[in-house]
PDB file of C-alpha atoms and ligand atoms in Angstrom:
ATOM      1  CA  UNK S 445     108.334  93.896  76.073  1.00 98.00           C
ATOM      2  CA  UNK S 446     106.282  92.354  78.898  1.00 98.00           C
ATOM      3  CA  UNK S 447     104.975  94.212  81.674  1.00 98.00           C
ATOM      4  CA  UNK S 448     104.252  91.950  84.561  1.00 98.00           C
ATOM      5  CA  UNK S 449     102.272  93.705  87.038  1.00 98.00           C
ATOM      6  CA  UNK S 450      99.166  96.550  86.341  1.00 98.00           C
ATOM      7  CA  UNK S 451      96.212  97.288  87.578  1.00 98.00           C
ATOM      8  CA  UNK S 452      93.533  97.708  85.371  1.00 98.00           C
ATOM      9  CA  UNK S 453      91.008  98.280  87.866  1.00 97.00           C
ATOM     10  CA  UNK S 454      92.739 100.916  89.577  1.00 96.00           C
ATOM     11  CA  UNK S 455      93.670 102.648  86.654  1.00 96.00           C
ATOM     12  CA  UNK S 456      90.222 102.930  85.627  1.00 96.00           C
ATOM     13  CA  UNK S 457      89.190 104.109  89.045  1.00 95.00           C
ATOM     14  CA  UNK S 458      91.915 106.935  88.715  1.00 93.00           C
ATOM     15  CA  UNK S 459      90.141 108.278  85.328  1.00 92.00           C
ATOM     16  CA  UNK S 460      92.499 106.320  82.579  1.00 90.00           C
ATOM     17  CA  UNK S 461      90.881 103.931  80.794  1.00 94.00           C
ATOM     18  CA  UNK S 462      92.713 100.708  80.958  1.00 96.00           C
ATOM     19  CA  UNK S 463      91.459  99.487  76.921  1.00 96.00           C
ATOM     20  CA  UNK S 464      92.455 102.386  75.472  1.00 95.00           C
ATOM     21  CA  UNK S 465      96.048 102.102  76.640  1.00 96.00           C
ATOM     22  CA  UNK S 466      96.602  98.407  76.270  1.00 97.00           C
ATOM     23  CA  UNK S 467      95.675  99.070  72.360  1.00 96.00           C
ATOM     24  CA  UNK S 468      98.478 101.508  72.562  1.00 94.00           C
ATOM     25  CA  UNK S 469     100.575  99.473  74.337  1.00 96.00           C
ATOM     26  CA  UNK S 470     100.203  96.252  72.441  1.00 97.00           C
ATOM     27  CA  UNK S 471     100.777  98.555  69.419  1.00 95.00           C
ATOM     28  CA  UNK S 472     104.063  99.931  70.619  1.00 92.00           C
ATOM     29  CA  UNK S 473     105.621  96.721  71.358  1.00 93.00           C
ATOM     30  CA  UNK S 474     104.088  95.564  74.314  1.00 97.00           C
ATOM     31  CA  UNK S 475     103.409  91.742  73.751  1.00 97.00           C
ATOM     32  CA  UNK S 476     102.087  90.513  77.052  1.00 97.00           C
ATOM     33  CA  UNK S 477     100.880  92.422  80.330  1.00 98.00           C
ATOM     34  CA  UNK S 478      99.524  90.600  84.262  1.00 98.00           C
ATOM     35  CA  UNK S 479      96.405  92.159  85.795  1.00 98.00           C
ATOM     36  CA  UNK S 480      97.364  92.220  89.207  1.00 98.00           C
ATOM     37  CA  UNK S 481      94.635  91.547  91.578  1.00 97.00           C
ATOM     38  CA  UNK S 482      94.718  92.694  95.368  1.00 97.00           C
ATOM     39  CA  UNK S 483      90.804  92.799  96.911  1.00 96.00           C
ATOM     40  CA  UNK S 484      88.183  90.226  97.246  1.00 96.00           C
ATOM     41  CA  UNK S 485      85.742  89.741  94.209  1.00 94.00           C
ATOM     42  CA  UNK S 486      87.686  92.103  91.951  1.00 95.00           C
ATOM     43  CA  UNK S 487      88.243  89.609  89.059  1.00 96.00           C
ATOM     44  CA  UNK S 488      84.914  89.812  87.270  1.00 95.00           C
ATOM     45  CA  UNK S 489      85.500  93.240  86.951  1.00 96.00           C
ATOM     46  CA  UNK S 490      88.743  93.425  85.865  1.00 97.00           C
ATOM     47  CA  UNK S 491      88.368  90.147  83.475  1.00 97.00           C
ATOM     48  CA  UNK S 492      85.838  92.454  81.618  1.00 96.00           C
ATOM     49  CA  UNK S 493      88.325  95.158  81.436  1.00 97.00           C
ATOM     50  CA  UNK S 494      90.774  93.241  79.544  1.00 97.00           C
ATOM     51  CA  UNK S 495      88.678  90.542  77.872  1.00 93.00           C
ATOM     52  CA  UNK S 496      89.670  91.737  74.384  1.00 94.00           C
ATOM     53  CA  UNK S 497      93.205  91.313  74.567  1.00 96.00           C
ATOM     54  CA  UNK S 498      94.890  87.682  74.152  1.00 94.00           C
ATOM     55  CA  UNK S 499      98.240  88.284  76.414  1.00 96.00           C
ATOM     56  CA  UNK S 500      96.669  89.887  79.321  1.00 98.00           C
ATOM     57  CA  UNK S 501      96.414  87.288  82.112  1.00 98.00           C
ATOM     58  CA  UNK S 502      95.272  87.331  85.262  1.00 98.00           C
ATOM     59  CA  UNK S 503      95.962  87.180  88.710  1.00 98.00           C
ATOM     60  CA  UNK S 504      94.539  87.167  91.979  1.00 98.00           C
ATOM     61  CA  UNK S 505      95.100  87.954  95.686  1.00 98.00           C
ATOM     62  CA  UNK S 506      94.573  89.652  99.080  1.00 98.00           C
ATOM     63  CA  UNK S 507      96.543  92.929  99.633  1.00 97.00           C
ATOM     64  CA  UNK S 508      98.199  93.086 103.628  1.00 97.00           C
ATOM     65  CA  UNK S 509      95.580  95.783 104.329  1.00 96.00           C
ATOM     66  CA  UNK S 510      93.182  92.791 104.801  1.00 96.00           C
ATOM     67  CA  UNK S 511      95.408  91.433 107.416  1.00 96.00           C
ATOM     68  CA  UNK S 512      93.440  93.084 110.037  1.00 94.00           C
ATOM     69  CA  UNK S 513      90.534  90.783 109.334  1.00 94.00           C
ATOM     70  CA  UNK S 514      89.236  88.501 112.222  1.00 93.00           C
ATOM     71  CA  UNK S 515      89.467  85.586 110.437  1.00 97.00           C
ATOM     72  CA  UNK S 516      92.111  85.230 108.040  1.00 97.00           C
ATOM     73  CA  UNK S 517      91.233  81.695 106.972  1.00 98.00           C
ATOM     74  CA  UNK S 518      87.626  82.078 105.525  1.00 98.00           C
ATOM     75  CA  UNK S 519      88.824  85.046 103.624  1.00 98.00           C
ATOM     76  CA  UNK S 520      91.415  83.117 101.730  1.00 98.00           C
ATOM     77  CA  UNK S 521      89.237  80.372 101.345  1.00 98.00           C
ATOM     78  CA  UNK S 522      86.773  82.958  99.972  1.00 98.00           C
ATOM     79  CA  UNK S 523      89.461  84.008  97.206  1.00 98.00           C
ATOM     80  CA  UNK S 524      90.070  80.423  96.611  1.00 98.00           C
ATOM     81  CA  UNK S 525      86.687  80.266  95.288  1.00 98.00           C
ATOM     82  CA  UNK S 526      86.351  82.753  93.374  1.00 98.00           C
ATOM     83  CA  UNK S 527      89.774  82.137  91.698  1.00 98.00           C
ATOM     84  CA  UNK S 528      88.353  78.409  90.897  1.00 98.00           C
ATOM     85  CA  UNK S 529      85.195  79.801  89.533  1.00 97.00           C
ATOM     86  CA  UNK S 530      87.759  81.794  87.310  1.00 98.00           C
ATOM     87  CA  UNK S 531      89.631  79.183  86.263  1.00 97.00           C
ATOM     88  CA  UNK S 532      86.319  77.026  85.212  1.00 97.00           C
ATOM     89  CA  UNK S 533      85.627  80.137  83.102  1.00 96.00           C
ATOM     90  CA  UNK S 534      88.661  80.660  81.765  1.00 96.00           C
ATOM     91  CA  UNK S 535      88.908  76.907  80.396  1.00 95.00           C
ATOM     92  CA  UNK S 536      85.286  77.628  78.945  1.00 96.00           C
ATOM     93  CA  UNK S 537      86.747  80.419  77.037  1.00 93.00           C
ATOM     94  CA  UNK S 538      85.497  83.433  79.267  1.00 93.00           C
ATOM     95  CA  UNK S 539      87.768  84.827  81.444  1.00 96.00           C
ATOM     96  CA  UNK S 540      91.324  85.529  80.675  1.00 97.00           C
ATOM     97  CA  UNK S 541      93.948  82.932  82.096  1.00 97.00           C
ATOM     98  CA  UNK S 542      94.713  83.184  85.412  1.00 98.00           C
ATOM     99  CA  UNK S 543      98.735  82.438  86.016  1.00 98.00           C
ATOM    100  CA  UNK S 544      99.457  83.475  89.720  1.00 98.00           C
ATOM    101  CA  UNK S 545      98.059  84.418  93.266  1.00 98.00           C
ATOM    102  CA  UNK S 546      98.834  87.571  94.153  1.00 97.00           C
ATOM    103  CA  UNK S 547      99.638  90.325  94.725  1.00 98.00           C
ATOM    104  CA  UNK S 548     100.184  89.151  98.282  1.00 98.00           C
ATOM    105  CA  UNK S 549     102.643  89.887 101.121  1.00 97.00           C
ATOM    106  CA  UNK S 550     103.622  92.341 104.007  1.00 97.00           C
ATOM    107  CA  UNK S 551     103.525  96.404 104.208  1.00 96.00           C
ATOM    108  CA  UNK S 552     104.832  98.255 107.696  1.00 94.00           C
ATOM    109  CA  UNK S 553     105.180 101.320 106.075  1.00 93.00           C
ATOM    110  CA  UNK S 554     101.046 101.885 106.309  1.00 92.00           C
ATOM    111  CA  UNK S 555      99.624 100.804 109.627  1.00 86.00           C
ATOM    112  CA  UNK S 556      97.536  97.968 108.146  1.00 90.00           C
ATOM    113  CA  UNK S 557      97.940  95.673 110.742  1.00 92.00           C
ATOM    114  CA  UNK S 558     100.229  93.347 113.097  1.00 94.00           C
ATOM    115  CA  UNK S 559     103.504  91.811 111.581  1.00 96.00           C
ATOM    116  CA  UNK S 560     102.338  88.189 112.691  1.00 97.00           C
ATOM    117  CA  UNK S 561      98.716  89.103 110.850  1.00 97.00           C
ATOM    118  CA  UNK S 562     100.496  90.312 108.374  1.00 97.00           C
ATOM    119  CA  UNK S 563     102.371  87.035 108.007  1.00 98.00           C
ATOM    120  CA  UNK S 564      99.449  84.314 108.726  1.00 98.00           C
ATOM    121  CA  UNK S 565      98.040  86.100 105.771  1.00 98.00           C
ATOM    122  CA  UNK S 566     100.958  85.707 103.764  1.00 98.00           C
ATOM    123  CA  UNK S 567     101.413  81.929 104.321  1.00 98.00           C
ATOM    124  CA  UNK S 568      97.807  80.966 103.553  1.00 98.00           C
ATOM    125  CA  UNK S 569      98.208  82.318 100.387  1.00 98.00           C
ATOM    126  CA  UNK S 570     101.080  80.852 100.307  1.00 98.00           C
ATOM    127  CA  UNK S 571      99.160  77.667 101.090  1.00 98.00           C
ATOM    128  CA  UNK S 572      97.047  78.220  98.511  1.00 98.00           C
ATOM    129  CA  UNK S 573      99.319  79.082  95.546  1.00 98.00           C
ATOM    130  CA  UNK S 574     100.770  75.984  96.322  1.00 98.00           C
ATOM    131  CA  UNK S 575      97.342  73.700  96.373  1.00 98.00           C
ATOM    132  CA  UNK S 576      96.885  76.009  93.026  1.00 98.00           C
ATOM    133  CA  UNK S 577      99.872  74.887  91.062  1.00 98.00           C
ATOM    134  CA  UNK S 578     100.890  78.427  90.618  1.00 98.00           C
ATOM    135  CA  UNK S 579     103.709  80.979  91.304  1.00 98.00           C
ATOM    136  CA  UNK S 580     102.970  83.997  94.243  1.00 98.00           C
ATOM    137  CA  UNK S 581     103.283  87.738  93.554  1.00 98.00           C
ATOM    138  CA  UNK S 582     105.139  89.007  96.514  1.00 98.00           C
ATOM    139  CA  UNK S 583     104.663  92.730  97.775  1.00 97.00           C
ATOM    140  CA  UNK S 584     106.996  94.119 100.738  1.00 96.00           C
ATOM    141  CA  UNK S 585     107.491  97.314 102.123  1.00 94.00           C
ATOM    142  CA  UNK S 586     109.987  97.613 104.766  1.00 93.00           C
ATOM    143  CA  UNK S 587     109.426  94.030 105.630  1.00 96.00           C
ATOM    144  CA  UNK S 588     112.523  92.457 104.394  1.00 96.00           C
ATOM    145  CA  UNK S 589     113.038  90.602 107.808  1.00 97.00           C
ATOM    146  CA  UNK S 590     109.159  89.195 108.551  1.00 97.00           C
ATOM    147  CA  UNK S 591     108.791  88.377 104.975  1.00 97.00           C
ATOM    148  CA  UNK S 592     112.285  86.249 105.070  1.00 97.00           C
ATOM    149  CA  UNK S 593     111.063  84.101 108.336  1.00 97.00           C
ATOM    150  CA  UNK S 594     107.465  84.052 106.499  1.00 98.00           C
ATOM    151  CA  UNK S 595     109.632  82.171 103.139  1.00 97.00           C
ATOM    152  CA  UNK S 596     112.157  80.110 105.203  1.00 94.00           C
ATOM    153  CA  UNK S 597     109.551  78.481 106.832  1.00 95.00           C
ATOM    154  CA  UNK S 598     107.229  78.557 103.947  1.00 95.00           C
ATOM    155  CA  UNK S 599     108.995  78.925 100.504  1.00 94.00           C
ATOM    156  CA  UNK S 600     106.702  78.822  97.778  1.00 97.00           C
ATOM    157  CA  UNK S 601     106.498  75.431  95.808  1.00 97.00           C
ATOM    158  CA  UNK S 602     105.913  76.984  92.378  1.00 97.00           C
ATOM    159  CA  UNK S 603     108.090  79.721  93.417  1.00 96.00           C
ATOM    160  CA  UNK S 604     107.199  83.713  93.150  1.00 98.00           C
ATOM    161  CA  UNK S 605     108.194  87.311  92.364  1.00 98.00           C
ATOM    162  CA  UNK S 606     109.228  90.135  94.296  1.00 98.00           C
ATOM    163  CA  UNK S 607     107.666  92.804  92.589  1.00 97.00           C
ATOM    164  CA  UNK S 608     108.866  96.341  92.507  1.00 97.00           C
ATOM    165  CA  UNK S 609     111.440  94.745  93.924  1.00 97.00           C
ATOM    166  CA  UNK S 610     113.087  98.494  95.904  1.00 96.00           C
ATOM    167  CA  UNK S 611     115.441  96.475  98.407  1.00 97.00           C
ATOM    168  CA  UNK S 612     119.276  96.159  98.366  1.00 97.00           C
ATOM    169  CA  UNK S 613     121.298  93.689  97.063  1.00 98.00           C
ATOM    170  CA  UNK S 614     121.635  91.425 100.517  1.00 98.00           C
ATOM    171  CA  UNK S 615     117.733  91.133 100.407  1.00 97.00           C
ATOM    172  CA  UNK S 616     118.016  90.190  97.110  1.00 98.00           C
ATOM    173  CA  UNK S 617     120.469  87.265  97.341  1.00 98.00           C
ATOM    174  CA  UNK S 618     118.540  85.771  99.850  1.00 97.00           C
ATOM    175  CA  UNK S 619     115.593  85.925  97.812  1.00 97.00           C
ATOM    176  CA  UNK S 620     117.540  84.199  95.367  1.00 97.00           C
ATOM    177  CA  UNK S 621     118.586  81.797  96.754  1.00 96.00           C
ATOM    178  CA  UNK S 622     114.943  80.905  97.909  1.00 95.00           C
ATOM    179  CA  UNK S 623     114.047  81.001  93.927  1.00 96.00           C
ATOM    180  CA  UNK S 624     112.661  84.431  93.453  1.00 98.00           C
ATOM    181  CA  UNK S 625     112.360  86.267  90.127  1.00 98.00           C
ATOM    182  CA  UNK S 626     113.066  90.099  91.166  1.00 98.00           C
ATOM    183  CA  UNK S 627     110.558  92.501  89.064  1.00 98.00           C
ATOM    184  CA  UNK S 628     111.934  95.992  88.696  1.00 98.00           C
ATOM    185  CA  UNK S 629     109.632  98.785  88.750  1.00 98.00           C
ATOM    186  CA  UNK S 630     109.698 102.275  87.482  1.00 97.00           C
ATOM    187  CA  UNK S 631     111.283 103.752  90.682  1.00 96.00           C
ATOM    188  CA  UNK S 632     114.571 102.050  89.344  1.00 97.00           C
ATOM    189  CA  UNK S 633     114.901 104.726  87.277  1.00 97.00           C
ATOM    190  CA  UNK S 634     114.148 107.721  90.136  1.00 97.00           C
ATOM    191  CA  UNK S 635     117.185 110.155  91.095  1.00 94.00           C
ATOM    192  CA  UNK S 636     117.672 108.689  94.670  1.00 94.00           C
ATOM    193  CA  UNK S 637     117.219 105.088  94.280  1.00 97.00           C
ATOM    194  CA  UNK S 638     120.774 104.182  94.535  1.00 97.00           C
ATOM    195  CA  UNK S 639     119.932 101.496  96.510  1.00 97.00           C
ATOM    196  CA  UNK S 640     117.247  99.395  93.886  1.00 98.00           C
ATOM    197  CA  UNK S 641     119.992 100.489  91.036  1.00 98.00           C
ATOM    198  CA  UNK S 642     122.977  98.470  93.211  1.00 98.00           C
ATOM    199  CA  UNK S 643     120.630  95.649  93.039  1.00 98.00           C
ATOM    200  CA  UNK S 644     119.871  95.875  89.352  1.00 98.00           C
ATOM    201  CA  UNK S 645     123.285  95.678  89.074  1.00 98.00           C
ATOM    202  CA  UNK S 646     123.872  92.591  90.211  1.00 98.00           C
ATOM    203  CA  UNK S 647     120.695  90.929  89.640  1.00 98.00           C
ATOM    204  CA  UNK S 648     121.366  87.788  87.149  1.00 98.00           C
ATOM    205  CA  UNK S 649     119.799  87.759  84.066  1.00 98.00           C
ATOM    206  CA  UNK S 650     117.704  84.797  84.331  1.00 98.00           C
ATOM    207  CA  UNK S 651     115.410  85.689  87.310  1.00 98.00           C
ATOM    208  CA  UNK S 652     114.884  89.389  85.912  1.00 98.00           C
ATOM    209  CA  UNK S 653     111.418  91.104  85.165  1.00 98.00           C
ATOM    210  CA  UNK S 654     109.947  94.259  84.833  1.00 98.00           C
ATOM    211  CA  UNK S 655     106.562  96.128  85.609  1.00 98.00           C
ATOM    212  CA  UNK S 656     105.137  99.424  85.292  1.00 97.00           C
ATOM    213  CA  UNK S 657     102.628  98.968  88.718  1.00 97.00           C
ATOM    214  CA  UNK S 658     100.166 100.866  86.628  1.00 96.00           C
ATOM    215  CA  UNK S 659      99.166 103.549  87.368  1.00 95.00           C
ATOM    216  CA  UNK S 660     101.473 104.095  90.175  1.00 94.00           C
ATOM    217  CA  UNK S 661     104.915 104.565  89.753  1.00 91.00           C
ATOM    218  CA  UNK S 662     105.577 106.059  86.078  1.00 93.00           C
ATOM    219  CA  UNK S 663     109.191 105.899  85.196  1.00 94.00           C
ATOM    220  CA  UNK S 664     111.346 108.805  84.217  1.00 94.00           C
ATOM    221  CA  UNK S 665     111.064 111.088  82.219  1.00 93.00           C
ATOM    222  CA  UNK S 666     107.207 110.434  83.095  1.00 91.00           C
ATOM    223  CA  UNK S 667     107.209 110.665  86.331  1.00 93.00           C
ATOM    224  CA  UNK S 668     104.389 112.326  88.007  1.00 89.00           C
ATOM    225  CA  UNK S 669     101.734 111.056  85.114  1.00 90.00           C
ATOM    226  CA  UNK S 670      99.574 108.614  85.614  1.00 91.00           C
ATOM    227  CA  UNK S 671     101.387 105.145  84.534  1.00 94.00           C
ATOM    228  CA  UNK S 672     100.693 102.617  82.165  1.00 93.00           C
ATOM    229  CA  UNK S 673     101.699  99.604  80.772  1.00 96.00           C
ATOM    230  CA  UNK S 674     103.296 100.968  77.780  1.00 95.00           C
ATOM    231  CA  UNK S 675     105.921 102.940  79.766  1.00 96.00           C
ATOM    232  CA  UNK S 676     107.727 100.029  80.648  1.00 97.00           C
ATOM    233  CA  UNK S 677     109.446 100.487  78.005  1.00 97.00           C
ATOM    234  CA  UNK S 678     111.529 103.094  79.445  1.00 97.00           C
ATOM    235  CA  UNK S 679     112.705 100.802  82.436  1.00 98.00           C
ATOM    236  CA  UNK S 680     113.949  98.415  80.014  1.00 98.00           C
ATOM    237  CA  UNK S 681     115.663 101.295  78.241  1.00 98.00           C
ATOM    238  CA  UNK S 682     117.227 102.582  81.681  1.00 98.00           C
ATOM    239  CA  UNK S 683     118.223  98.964  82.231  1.00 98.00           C
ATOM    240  CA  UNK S 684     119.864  97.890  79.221  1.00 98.00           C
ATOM    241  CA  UNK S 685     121.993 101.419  79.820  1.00 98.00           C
ATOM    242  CA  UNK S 686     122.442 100.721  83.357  1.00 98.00           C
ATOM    243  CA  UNK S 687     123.855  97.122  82.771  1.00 98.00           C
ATOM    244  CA  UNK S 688     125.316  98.023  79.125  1.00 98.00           C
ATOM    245  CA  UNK S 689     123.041  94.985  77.563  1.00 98.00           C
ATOM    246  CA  UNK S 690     121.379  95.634  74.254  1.00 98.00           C
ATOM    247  CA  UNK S 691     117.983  95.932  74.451  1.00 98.00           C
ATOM    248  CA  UNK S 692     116.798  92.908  71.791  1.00 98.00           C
ATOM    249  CA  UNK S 693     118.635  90.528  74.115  1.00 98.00           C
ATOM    250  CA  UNK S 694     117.100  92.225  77.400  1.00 98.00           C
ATOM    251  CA  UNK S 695     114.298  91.724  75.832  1.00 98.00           C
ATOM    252  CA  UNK S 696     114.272  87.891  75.015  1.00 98.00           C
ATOM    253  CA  UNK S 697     115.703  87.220  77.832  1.00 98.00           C
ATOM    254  CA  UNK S 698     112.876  88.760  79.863  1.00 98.00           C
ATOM    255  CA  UNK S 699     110.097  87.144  77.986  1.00 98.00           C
ATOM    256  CA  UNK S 700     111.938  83.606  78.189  1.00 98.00           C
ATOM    257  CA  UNK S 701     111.741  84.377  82.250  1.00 98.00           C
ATOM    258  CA  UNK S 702     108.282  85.254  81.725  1.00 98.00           C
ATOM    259  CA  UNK S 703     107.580  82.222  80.570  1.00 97.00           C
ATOM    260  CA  UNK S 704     109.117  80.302  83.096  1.00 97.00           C
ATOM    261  CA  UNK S 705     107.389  81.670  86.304  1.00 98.00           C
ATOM    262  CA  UNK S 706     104.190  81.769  84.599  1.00 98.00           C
ATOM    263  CA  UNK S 707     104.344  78.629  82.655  1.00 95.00           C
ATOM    264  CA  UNK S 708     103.237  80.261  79.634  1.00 93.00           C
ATOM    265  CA  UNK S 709     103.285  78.102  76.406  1.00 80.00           C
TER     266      UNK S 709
HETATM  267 ZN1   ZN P 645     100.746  96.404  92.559  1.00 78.08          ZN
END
């Protein structure tokens, strides 16, 4: 099982040690786990936090709440930087590789800043995921609409994920269509999310991916605890009931689409 999207930083900063549950994880049946990045200068840090394990990888980017910045630009060309002094490393052996920018993307739920801001911020990473060769982690909340004019006039070359993807099934299709995977968190497997469940059902199999969002997020039954990458396991679980596929081919399937956005050999 793969999960595609924690925070190792985060879940350090909220008292769980981030080692200590990859071991467990990787012991359980975890093969492969993303570090998700979303501040400025955050990658040194969390490269040390998962240094010792082979399949963590790496990614970068600048969460919306920076879209209130005066000058969007600089700021992504500071991340640009520091995610080619990464990659330098990383070919040198140091730093764990890093496979996507991200996460990136548009939040009007929290009163970071203006839609357009939000959206200029977007694109240049955008922008730069393209100069990079790599695939964008997308994060939306109740921005279906901004975040669709942001893509149709700026699709992603390499293409991207929706993560914790918690939209319906027309939002879906269009993001489809565009070449989206769509990651499903562990609030697919909440009481009243009907709506992200109608999507799972009809999501095809080849553009599917799941994520824990560590620590936010824990699935049921473990909702409430602090998340981490080994409880993905029970969104698989929910999913392979939920779409009546056995888990061993869930599973292949996912880490073949795993491969594919991330270009992993
Ligand atoms: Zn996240």
């Amino acid at each position: 099982m793969i999960d595609t999207h924690f925070h190792s930083r985060v879940m350090r900063q909220k008292g769980v040690d981030p080692g200590e549950h990859l071991k467990r994880a990787f012991a359980e049946g975890l093969v492969c786990a993303v570090d998700i990045g979303t501040e400025l200068g955050d990658l040194e840090e969390r490269s040390g936090l998962v240094a010792e394990f082979d399949r963590v990888y790496m990614a970068a980017g600048l969460y919306p709440s920076y879209a209130g910045a005066e000058d969007l630009p600089s700021l992504v060309a500071e991340l640009e930087t520091s995610i080619l002094e990464h990659q330098a490393a990383s070919i040198r052996g140091q730093r764990p590789r890093l496979v996507a920018v991200g996460e990136c993307g548009i939040d009007l739920h929290w009163d970071f800043a203006d839609t357009v801001c939000q959206q200029e911020l977007l694109e240049l990473q955008i922008d730069l995921a393209d100069r990079l060769d790599l695939p964008v982690v997308i994060h939306s909340r109740e921005a279906d609409d901004p975040l669709l004019e942001v893509f149709r006039r700026h699709s992603p070359k390499r293409g991207g994920i929706l993560h914790c993807f918690s939209s319906g099934p027309e939002m879906m299709r269009r993001c489809l269509d565009l070449g989206f995977f769509i990651s499903f968190a562990g609030n697919l497997t909440f009481k009243n999310a009907e709506l992200i469940r109608s999507s799972a059902l009809q999501v095809p199999m080849d553009r599917l991916l799941f994520e824990t969002d560590s620590p936010y997020l824990s699935p049921e039954p473990m909702r409430g605890r602090p998340n981490h990458p080994a409880f993905v396991a029970h969104t698989y679980r929910f999913f392979s009931r939920l779409r009546s596929v056995p888990m061993e081919e869930l599973i292949s399937q996912v880490a073949a689409n795993v491969h594919r956005i991330f270009s992993l050999p």
